[in-house]
mmCIF file of C-alpha atoms in Angstrom:
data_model
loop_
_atom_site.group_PDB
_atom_site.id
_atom_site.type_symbol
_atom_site.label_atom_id
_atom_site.label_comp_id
_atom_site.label_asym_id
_atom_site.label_seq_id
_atom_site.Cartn_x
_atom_site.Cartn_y
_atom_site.Cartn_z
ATOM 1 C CA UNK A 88 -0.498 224.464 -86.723
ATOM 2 C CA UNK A 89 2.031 224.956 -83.629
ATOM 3 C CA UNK A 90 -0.383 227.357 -82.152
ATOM 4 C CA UNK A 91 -3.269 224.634 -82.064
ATOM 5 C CA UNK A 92 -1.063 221.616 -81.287
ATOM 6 C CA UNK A 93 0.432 223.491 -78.095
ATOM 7 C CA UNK A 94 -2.765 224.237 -76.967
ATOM 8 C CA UNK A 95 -3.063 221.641 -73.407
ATOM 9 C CA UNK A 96 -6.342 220.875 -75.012
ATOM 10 C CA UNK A 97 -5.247 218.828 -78.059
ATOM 11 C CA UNK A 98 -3.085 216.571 -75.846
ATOM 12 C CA UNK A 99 -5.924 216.087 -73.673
ATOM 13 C CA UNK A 100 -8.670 215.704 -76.556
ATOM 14 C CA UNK A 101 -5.942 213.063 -78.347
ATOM 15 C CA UNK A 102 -5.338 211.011 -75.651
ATOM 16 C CA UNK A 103 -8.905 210.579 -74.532
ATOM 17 C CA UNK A 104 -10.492 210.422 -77.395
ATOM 18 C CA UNK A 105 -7.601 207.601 -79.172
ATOM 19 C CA UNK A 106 -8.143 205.829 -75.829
ATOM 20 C CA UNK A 107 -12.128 205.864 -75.755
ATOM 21 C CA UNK A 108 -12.097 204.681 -79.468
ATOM 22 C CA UNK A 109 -9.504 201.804 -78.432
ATOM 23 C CA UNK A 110 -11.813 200.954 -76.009
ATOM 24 C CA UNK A 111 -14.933 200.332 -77.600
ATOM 25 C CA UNK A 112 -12.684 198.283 -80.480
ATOM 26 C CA UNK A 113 -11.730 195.780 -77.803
ATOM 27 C CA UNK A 114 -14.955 195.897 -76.272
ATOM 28 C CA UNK A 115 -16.596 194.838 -80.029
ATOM 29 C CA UNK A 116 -12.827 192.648 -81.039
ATOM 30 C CA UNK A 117 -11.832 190.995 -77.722
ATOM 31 C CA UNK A 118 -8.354 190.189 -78.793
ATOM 32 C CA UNK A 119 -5.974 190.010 -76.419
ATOM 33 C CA UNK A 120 -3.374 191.835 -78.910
ATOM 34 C CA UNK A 121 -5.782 194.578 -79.588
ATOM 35 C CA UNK A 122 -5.013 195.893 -75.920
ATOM 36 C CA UNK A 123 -7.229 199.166 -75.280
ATOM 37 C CA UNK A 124 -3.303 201.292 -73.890
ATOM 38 C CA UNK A 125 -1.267 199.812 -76.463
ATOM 39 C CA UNK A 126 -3.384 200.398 -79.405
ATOM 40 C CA UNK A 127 -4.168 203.867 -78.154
ATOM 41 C CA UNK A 128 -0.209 204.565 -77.861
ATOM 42 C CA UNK A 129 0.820 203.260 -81.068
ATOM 43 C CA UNK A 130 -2.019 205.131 -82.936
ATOM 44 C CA UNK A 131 -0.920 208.781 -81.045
ATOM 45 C CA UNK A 132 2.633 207.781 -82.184
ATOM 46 C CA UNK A 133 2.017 207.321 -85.669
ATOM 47 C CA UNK A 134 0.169 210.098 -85.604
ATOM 48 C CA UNK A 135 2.480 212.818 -84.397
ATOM 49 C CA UNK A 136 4.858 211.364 -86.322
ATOM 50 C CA UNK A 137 3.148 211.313 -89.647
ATOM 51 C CA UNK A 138 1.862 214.771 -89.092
ATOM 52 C CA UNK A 139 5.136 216.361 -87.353
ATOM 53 C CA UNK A 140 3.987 217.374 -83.976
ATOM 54 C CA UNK A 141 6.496 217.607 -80.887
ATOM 55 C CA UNK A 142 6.346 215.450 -78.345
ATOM 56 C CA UNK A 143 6.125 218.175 -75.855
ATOM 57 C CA UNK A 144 3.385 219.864 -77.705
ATOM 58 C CA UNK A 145 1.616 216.556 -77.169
ATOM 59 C CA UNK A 146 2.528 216.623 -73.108
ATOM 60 C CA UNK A 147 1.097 220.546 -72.817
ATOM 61 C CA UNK A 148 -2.018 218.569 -72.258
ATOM 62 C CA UNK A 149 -1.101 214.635 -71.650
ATOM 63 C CA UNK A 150 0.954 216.060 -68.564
ATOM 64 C CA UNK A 151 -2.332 216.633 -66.934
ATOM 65 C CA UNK A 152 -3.034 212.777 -66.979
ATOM 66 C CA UNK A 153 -0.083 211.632 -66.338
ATOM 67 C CA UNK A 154 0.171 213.710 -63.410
ATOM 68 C CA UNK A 155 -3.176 211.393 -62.164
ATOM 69 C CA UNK A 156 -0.965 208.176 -61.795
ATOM 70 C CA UNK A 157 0.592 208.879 -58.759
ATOM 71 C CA UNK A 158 -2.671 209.453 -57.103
ATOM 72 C CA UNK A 159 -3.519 206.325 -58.839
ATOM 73 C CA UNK A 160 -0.745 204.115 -56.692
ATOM 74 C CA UNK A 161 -1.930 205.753 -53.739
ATOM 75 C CA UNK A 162 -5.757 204.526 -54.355
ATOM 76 C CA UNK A 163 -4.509 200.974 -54.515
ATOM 77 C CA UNK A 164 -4.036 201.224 -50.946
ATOM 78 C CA UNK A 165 -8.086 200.458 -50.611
ATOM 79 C CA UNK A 166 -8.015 197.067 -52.475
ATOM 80 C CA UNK A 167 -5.770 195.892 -50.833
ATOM 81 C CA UNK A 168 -7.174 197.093 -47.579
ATOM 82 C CA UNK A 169 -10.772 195.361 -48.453
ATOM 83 C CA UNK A 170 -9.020 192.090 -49.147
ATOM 84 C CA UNK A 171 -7.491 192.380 -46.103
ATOM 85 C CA UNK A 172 -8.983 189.345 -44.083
ATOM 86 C CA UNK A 173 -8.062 186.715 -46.926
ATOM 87 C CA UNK A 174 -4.654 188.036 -47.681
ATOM 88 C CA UNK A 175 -3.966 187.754 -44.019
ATOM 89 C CA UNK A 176 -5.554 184.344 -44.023
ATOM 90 C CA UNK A 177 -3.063 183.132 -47.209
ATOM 91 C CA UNK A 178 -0.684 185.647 -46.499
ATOM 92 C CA UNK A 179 2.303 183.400 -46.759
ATOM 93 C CA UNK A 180 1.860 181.447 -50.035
ATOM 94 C CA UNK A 181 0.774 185.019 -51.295
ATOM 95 C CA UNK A 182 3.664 186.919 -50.354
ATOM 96 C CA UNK A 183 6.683 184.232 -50.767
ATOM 97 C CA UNK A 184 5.293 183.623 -54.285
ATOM 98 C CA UNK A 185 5.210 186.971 -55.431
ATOM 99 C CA UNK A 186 8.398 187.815 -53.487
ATOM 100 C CA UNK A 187 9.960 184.928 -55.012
ATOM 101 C CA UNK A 188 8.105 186.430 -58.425
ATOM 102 C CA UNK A 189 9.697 189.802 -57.924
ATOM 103 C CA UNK A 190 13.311 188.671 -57.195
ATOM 104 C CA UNK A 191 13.521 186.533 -60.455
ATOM 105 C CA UNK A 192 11.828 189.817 -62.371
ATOM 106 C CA UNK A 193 14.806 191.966 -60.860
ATOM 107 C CA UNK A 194 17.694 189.311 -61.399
ATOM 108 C CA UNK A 195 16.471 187.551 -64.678
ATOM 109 C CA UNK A 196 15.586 190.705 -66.489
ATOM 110 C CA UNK A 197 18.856 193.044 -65.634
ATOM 111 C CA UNK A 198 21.164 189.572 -66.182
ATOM 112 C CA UNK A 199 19.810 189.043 -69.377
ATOM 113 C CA UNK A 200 19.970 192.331 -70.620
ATOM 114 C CA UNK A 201 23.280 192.338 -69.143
ATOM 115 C CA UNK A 202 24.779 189.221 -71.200
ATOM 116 C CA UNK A 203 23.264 190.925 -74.586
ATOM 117 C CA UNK A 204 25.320 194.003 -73.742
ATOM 118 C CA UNK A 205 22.373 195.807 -72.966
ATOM 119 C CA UNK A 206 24.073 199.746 -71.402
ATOM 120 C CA UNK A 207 23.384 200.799 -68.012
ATOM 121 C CA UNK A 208 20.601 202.775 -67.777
ATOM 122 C CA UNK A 209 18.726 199.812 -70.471
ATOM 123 C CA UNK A 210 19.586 196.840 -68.093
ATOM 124 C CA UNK A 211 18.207 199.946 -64.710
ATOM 125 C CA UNK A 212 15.459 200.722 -67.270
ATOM 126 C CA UNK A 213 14.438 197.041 -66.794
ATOM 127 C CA UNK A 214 14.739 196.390 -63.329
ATOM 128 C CA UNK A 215 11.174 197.211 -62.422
ATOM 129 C CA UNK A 216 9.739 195.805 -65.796
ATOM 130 C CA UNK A 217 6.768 193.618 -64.209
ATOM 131 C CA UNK A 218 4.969 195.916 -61.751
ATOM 132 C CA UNK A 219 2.515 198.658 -62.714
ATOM 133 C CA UNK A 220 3.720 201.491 -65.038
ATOM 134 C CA UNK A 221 3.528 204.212 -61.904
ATOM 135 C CA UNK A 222 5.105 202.172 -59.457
ATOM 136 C CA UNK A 223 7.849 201.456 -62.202
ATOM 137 C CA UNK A 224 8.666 204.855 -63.011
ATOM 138 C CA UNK A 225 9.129 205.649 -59.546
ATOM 139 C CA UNK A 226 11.168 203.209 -59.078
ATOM 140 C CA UNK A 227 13.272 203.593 -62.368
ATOM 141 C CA UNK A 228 13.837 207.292 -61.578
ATOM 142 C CA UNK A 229 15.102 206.461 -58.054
ATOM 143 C CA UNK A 230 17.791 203.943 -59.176
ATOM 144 C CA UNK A 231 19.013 205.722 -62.972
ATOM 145 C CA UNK A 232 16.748 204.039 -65.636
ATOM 146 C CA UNK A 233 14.696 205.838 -67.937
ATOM 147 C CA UNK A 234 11.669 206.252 -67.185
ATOM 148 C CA UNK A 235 9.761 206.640 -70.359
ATOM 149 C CA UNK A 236 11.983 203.522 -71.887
ATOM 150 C CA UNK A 237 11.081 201.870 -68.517
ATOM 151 C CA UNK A 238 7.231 202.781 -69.331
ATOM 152 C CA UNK A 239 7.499 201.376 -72.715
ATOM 153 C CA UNK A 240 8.980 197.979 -71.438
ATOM 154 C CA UNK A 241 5.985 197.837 -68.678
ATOM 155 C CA UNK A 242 3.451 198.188 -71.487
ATOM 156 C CA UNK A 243 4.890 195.582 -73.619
ATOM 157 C CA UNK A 244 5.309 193.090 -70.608
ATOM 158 C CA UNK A 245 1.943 193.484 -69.832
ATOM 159 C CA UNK A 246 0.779 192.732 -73.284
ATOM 160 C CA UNK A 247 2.535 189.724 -73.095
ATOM 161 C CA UNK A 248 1.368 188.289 -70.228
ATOM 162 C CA UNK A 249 -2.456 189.583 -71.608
ATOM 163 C CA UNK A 250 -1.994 187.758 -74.686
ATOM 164 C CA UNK A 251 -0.683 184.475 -73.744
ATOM 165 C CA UNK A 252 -0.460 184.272 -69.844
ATOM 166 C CA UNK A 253 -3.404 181.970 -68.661
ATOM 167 C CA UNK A 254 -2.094 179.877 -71.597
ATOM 168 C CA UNK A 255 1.418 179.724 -70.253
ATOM 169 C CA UNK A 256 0.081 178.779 -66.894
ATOM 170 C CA UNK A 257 -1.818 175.605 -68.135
ATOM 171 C CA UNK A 258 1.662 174.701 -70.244
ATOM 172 C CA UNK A 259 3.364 174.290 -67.433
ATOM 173 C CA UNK A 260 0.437 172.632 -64.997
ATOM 174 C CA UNK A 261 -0.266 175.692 -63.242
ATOM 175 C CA UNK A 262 -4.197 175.025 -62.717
ATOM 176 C CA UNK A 263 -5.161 176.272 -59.416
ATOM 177 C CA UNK A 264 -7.073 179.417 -60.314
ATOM 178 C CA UNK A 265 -5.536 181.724 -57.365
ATOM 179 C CA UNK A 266 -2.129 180.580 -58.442
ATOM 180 C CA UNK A 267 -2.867 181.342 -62.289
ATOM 181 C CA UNK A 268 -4.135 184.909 -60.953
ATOM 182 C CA UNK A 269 -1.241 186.059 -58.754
ATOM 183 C CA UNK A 270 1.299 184.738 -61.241
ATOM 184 C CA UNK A 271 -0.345 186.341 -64.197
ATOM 185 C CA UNK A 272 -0.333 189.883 -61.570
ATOM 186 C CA UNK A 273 2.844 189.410 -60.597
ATOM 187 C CA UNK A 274 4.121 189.242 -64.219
ATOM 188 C CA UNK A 275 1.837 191.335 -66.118
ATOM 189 C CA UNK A 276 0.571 193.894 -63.679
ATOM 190 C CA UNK A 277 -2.617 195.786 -64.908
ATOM 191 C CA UNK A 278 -2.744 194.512 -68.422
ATOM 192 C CA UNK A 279 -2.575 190.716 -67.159
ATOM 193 C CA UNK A 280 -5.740 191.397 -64.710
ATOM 194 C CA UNK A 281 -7.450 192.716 -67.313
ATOM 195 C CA UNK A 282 -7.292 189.302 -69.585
ATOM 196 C CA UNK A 283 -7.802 187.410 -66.107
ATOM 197 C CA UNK A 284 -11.312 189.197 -66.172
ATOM 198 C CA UNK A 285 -12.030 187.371 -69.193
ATOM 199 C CA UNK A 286 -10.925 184.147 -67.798
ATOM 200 C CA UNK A 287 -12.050 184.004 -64.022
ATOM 201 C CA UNK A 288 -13.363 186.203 -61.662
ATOM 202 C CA UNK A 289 -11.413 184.862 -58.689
ATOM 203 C CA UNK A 290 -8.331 184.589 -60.886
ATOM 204 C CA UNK A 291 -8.820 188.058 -61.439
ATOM 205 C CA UNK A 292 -9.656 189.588 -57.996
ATOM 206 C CA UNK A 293 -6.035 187.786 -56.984
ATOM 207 C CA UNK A 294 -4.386 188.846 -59.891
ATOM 208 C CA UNK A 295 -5.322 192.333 -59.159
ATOM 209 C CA UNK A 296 -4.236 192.362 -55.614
ATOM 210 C CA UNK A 297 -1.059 190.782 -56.622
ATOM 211 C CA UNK A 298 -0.248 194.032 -58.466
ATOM 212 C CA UNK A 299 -0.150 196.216 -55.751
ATOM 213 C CA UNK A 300 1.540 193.705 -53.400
ATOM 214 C CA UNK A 301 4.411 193.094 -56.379
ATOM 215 C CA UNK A 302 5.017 196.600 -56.991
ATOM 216 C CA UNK A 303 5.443 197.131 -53.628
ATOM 217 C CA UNK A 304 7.466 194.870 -52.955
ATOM 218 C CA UNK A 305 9.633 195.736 -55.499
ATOM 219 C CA UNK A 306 9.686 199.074 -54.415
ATOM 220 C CA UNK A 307 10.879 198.428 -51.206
ATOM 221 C CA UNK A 308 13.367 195.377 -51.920
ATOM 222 C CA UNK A 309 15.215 196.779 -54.792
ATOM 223 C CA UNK A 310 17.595 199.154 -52.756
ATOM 224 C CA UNK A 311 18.626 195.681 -51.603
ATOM 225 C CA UNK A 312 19.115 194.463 -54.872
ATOM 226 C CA UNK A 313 21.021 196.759 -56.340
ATOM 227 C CA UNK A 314 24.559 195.777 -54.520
ATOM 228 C CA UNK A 315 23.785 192.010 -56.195
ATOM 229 C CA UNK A 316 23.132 194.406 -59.902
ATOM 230 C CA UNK A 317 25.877 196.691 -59.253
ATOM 231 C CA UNK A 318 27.979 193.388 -59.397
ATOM 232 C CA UNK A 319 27.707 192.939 -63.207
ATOM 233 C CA UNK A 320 26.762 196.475 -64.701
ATOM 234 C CA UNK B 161 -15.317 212.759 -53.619
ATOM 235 C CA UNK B 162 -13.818 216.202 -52.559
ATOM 236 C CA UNK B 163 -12.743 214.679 -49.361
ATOM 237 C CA UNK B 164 -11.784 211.773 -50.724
ATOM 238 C CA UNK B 165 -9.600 213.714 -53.251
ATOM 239 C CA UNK B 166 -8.116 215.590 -50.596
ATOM 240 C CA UNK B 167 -6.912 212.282 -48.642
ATOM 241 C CA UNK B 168 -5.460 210.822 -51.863
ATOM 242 C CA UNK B 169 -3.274 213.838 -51.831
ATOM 243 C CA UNK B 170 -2.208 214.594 -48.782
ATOM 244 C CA UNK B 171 -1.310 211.167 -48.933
ATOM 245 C CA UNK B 172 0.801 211.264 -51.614
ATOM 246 C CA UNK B 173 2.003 214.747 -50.669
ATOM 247 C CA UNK B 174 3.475 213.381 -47.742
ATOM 248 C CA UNK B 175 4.892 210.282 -49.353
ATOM 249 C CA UNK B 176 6.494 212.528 -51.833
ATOM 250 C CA UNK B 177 8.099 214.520 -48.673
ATOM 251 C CA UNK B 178 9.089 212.326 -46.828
ATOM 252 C CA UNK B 179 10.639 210.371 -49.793
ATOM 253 C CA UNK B 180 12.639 213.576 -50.874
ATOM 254 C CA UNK B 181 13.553 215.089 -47.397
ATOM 255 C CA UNK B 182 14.920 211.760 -45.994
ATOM 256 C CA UNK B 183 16.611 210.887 -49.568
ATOM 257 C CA UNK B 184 14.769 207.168 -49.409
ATOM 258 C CA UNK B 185 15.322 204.782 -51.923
ATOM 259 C CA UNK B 186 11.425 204.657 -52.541
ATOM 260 C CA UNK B 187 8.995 206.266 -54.595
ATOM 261 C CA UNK B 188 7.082 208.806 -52.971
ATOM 262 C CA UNK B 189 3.308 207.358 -54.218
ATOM 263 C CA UNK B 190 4.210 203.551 -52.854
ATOM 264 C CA UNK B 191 4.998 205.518 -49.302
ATOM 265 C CA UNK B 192 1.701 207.420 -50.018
ATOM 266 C CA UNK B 193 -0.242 204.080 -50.530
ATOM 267 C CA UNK B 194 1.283 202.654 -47.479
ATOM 268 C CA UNK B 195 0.432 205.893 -45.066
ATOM 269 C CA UNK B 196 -2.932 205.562 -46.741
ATOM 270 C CA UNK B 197 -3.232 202.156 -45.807
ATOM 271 C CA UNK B 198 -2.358 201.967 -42.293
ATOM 272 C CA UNK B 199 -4.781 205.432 -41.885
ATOM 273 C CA UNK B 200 -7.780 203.022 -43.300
ATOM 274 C CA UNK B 201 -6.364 199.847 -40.758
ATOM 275 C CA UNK B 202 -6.503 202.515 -37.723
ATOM 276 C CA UNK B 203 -9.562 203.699 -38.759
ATOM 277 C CA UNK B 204 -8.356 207.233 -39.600
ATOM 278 C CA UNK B 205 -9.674 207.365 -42.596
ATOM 279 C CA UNK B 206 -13.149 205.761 -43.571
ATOM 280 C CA UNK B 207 -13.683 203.633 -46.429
ATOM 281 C CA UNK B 208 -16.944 205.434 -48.061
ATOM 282 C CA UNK B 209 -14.862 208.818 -48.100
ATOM 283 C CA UNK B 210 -12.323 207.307 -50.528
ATOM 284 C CA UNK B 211 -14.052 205.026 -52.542
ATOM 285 C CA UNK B 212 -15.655 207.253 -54.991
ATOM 286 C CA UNK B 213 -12.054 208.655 -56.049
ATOM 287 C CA UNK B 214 -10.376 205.444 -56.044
ATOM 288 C CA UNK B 215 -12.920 203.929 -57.984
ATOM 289 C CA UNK B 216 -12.330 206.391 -60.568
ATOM 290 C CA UNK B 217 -8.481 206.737 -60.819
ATOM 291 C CA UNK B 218 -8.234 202.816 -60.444
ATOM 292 C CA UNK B 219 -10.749 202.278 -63.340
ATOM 293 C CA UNK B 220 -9.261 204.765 -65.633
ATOM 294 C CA UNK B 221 -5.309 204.128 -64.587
ATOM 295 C CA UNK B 222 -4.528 202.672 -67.789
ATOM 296 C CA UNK B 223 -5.480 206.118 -69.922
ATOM 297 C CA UNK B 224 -2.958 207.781 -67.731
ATOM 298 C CA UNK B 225 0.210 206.307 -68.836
ATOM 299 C CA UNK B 226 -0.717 206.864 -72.284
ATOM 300 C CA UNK B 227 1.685 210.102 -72.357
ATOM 301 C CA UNK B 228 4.566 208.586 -70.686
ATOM 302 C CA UNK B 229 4.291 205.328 -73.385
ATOM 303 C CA UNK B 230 3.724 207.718 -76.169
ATOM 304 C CA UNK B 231 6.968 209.241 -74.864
ATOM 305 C CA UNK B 232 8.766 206.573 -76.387
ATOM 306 C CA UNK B 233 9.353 208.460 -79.797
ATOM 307 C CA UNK B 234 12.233 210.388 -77.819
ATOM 308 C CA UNK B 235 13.806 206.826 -77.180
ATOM 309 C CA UNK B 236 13.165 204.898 -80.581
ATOM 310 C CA UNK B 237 16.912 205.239 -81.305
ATOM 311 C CA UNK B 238 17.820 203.573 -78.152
ATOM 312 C CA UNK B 239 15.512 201.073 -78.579
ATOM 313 C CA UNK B 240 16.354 200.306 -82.119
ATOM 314 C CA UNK B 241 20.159 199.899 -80.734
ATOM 315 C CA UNK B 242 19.679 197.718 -78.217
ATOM 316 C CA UNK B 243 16.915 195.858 -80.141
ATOM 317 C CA UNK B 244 18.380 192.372 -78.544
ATOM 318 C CA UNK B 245 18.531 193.335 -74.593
ATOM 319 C CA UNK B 246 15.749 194.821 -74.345
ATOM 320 C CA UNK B 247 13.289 192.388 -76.187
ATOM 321 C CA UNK B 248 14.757 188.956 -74.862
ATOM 322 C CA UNK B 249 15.209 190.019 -71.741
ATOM 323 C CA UNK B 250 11.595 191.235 -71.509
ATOM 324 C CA UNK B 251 9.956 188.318 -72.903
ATOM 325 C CA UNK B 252 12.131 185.603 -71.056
ATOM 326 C CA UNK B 253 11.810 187.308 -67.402
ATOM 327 C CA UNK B 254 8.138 187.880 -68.093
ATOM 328 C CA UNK B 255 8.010 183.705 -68.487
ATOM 329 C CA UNK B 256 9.986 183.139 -65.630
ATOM 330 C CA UNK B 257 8.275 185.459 -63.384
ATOM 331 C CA UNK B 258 4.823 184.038 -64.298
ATOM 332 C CA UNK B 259 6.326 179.977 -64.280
ATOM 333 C CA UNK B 260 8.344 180.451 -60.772
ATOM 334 C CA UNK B 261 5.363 182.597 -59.116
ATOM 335 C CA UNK B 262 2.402 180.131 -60.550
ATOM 336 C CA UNK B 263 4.394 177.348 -59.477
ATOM 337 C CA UNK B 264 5.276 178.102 -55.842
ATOM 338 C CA UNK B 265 2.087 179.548 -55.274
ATOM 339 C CA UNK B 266 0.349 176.498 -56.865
ATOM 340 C CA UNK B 267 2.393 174.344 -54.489
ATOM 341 C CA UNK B 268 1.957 176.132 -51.226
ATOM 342 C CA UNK B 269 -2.133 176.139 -51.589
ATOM 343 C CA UNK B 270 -2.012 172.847 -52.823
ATOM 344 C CA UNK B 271 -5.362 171.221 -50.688
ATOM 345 C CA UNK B 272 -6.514 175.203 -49.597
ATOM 346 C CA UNK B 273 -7.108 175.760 -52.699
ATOM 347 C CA UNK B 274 -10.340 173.768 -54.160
ATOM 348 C CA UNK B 275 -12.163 174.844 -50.812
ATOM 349 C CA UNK B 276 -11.542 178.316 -50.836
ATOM 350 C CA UNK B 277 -12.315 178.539 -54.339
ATOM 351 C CA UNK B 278 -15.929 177.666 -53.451
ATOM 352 C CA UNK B 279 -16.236 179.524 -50.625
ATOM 353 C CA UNK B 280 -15.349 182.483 -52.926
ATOM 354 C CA UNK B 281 -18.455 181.928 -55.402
#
């Protein structure tokens, strides 16, 4: 069994294939909770588990894509490049809402893990919760979290902000569709955008630049913020 | 796409460099992105040589943290002991990230929005 499990190829053909299946379920189911990455994870962990297979069989051949998302944070550089002109033109309500957005992410999510005696490397593993999974990792490796506990947190935050973020918005009298979009980016990175396409196009297309704007600025403000974390962990 | 490919990762390459050689507090890729970016403002680099690859690695980035989330089974113990931390603290900042960002930026375009809105259909 080892010898076809190690094989890079069955890491590969799982991943792709769980993922393409997950895929064309949402594409026939359209629920929110069915996400395409979350389904396709769960499914790939119940089935290693059930059938006994080590996780580092599984990465002989799942290394090879996740090797592909730091390219991936490097080719956000061109949406944000073609959106250029209008982020310029709104560039302030844009970037001291999702600054704002990414200092409460930081604070709120390390204080409350914090008051739950959440450990150190839990509350790090945090930190970076609401911007894309690649960005996160980076950023959870550079200050002590763990990165694949940081990845699973990123995946679940998105799913939140899929399922019930446009919802949460109109609770709480957010209306304007640009602000519904870069809050629900902000929060919810990829997985959010994806529900915005669903919603509104123009929510969307600002929901989507607000992921690479958040994780960036998240990557670059929290060596500042972690004097203000080092305070209470 | 070859080219293209290429530029991604020399990009990255030298984000990842730099990052490591000058011990900086930032990932390598978001230094990448930014080198990347200012090379398309200056003109270095040309949109139509890029697009094809970004096109596909932005369209498909979700399959590719599939291993690192299924690499959660080496962490289920952690998880299951701190259960409480990690799940309130995730749902709760997610809600206040997405109420305090909504609601500034609601109030800042308040009037810009409606006509840009149009303009953008």
């Amino acid at each position: 069994m080892s010898s076809l499990t190690a094989d890079p190829t069955f890491g590969l053909f799982i991943s792709i294939g769980t993922y393409a299946l997950a895929k064309e379920l949402y594409r026939r189911v359209r629920h929110p909770l069915l996400n395409p990455v979350t389904v396709t994870i769960a499914a790939i962990i119940v089935f290693i588990l059930t059938l006994d297979i080590k996780y580092d069989d599984y990465m002989e051949g799942g290394q090879y894509l996740h090797y592909l998302l730091g390219p991936s944070v490097v080719a956000l550089a061109l949406p944000i490049y073609e959106r250029r002109e209008r982020i310029l033109k709104m560039a302030r309500p844009i970037i001291i809402s999702i600054l704002t957005g990414s200092l409460v992410s930081i604070l709120s999510a390390t204080f409350i893990a914090y008051l739950l005696g959440g450990t150190r490397e839990v509350i790090l593993s945090l930190a970076p919760k609401s911007v894309t999974t690649p960005i996160a990792l980076g950023v959870s490796e550079k200050i002590g979290g763990l990165p694949p506990l940081t990845a699973t947190i990123v995946v679940l935050t998105g799913c939140i902000g899929g399922a019930v973020g446009p919802e949460f918005c109109r609770l709480i009298g957010v209306k304007n569709i640009f602000a519904v979009g870069i809050a629900v980016g902000t929060s919810s990175h990829g997985i959010g955008t994806a529900r915005m396409m669903d919603e509104d196009i123009t929510g969307a297309a600002y929901s989507g630049l607000s992921i690479g704007l958040a994780g960036m600025i998240t990557a670059y403000i929290m060596p500042l913020m972690m004097p203000v974390i080092a305070l209470f962990i | 796409m070859l080219s293209g490919s290429a530029i991604i990762l020399l990009s990255l390459l030298a984000g990842n460099f730099l990052s490591a050689h000058f011990s900086l507090p930032i990932p390598g890729n978001i230094i990448g992105m930014t080198l990347l970016l200012f090379a398309l403002i200056f003109g270095v680099v040309k949109v139509r040589t890029i697009k094809p690859v970004c096109d596909f690695l932005l369209q498909n980035m979700a399959l590719f943290f599939v291993p690192v989330g299924v690499g959660m089974v080496a962490h289920f113990d952690l998880i299951g002991r701190e259960f409480l931390p990690i799940t309130v603290s995730m749902i709760a900042s997610t809600f206040l990230v997405m109420g305090a960002t909504g609601l500034i930026a609601q109030r800042m375009l308040k009037g810009k929005g409606s006509e840009d809105e149009l303009a953008d259909r």
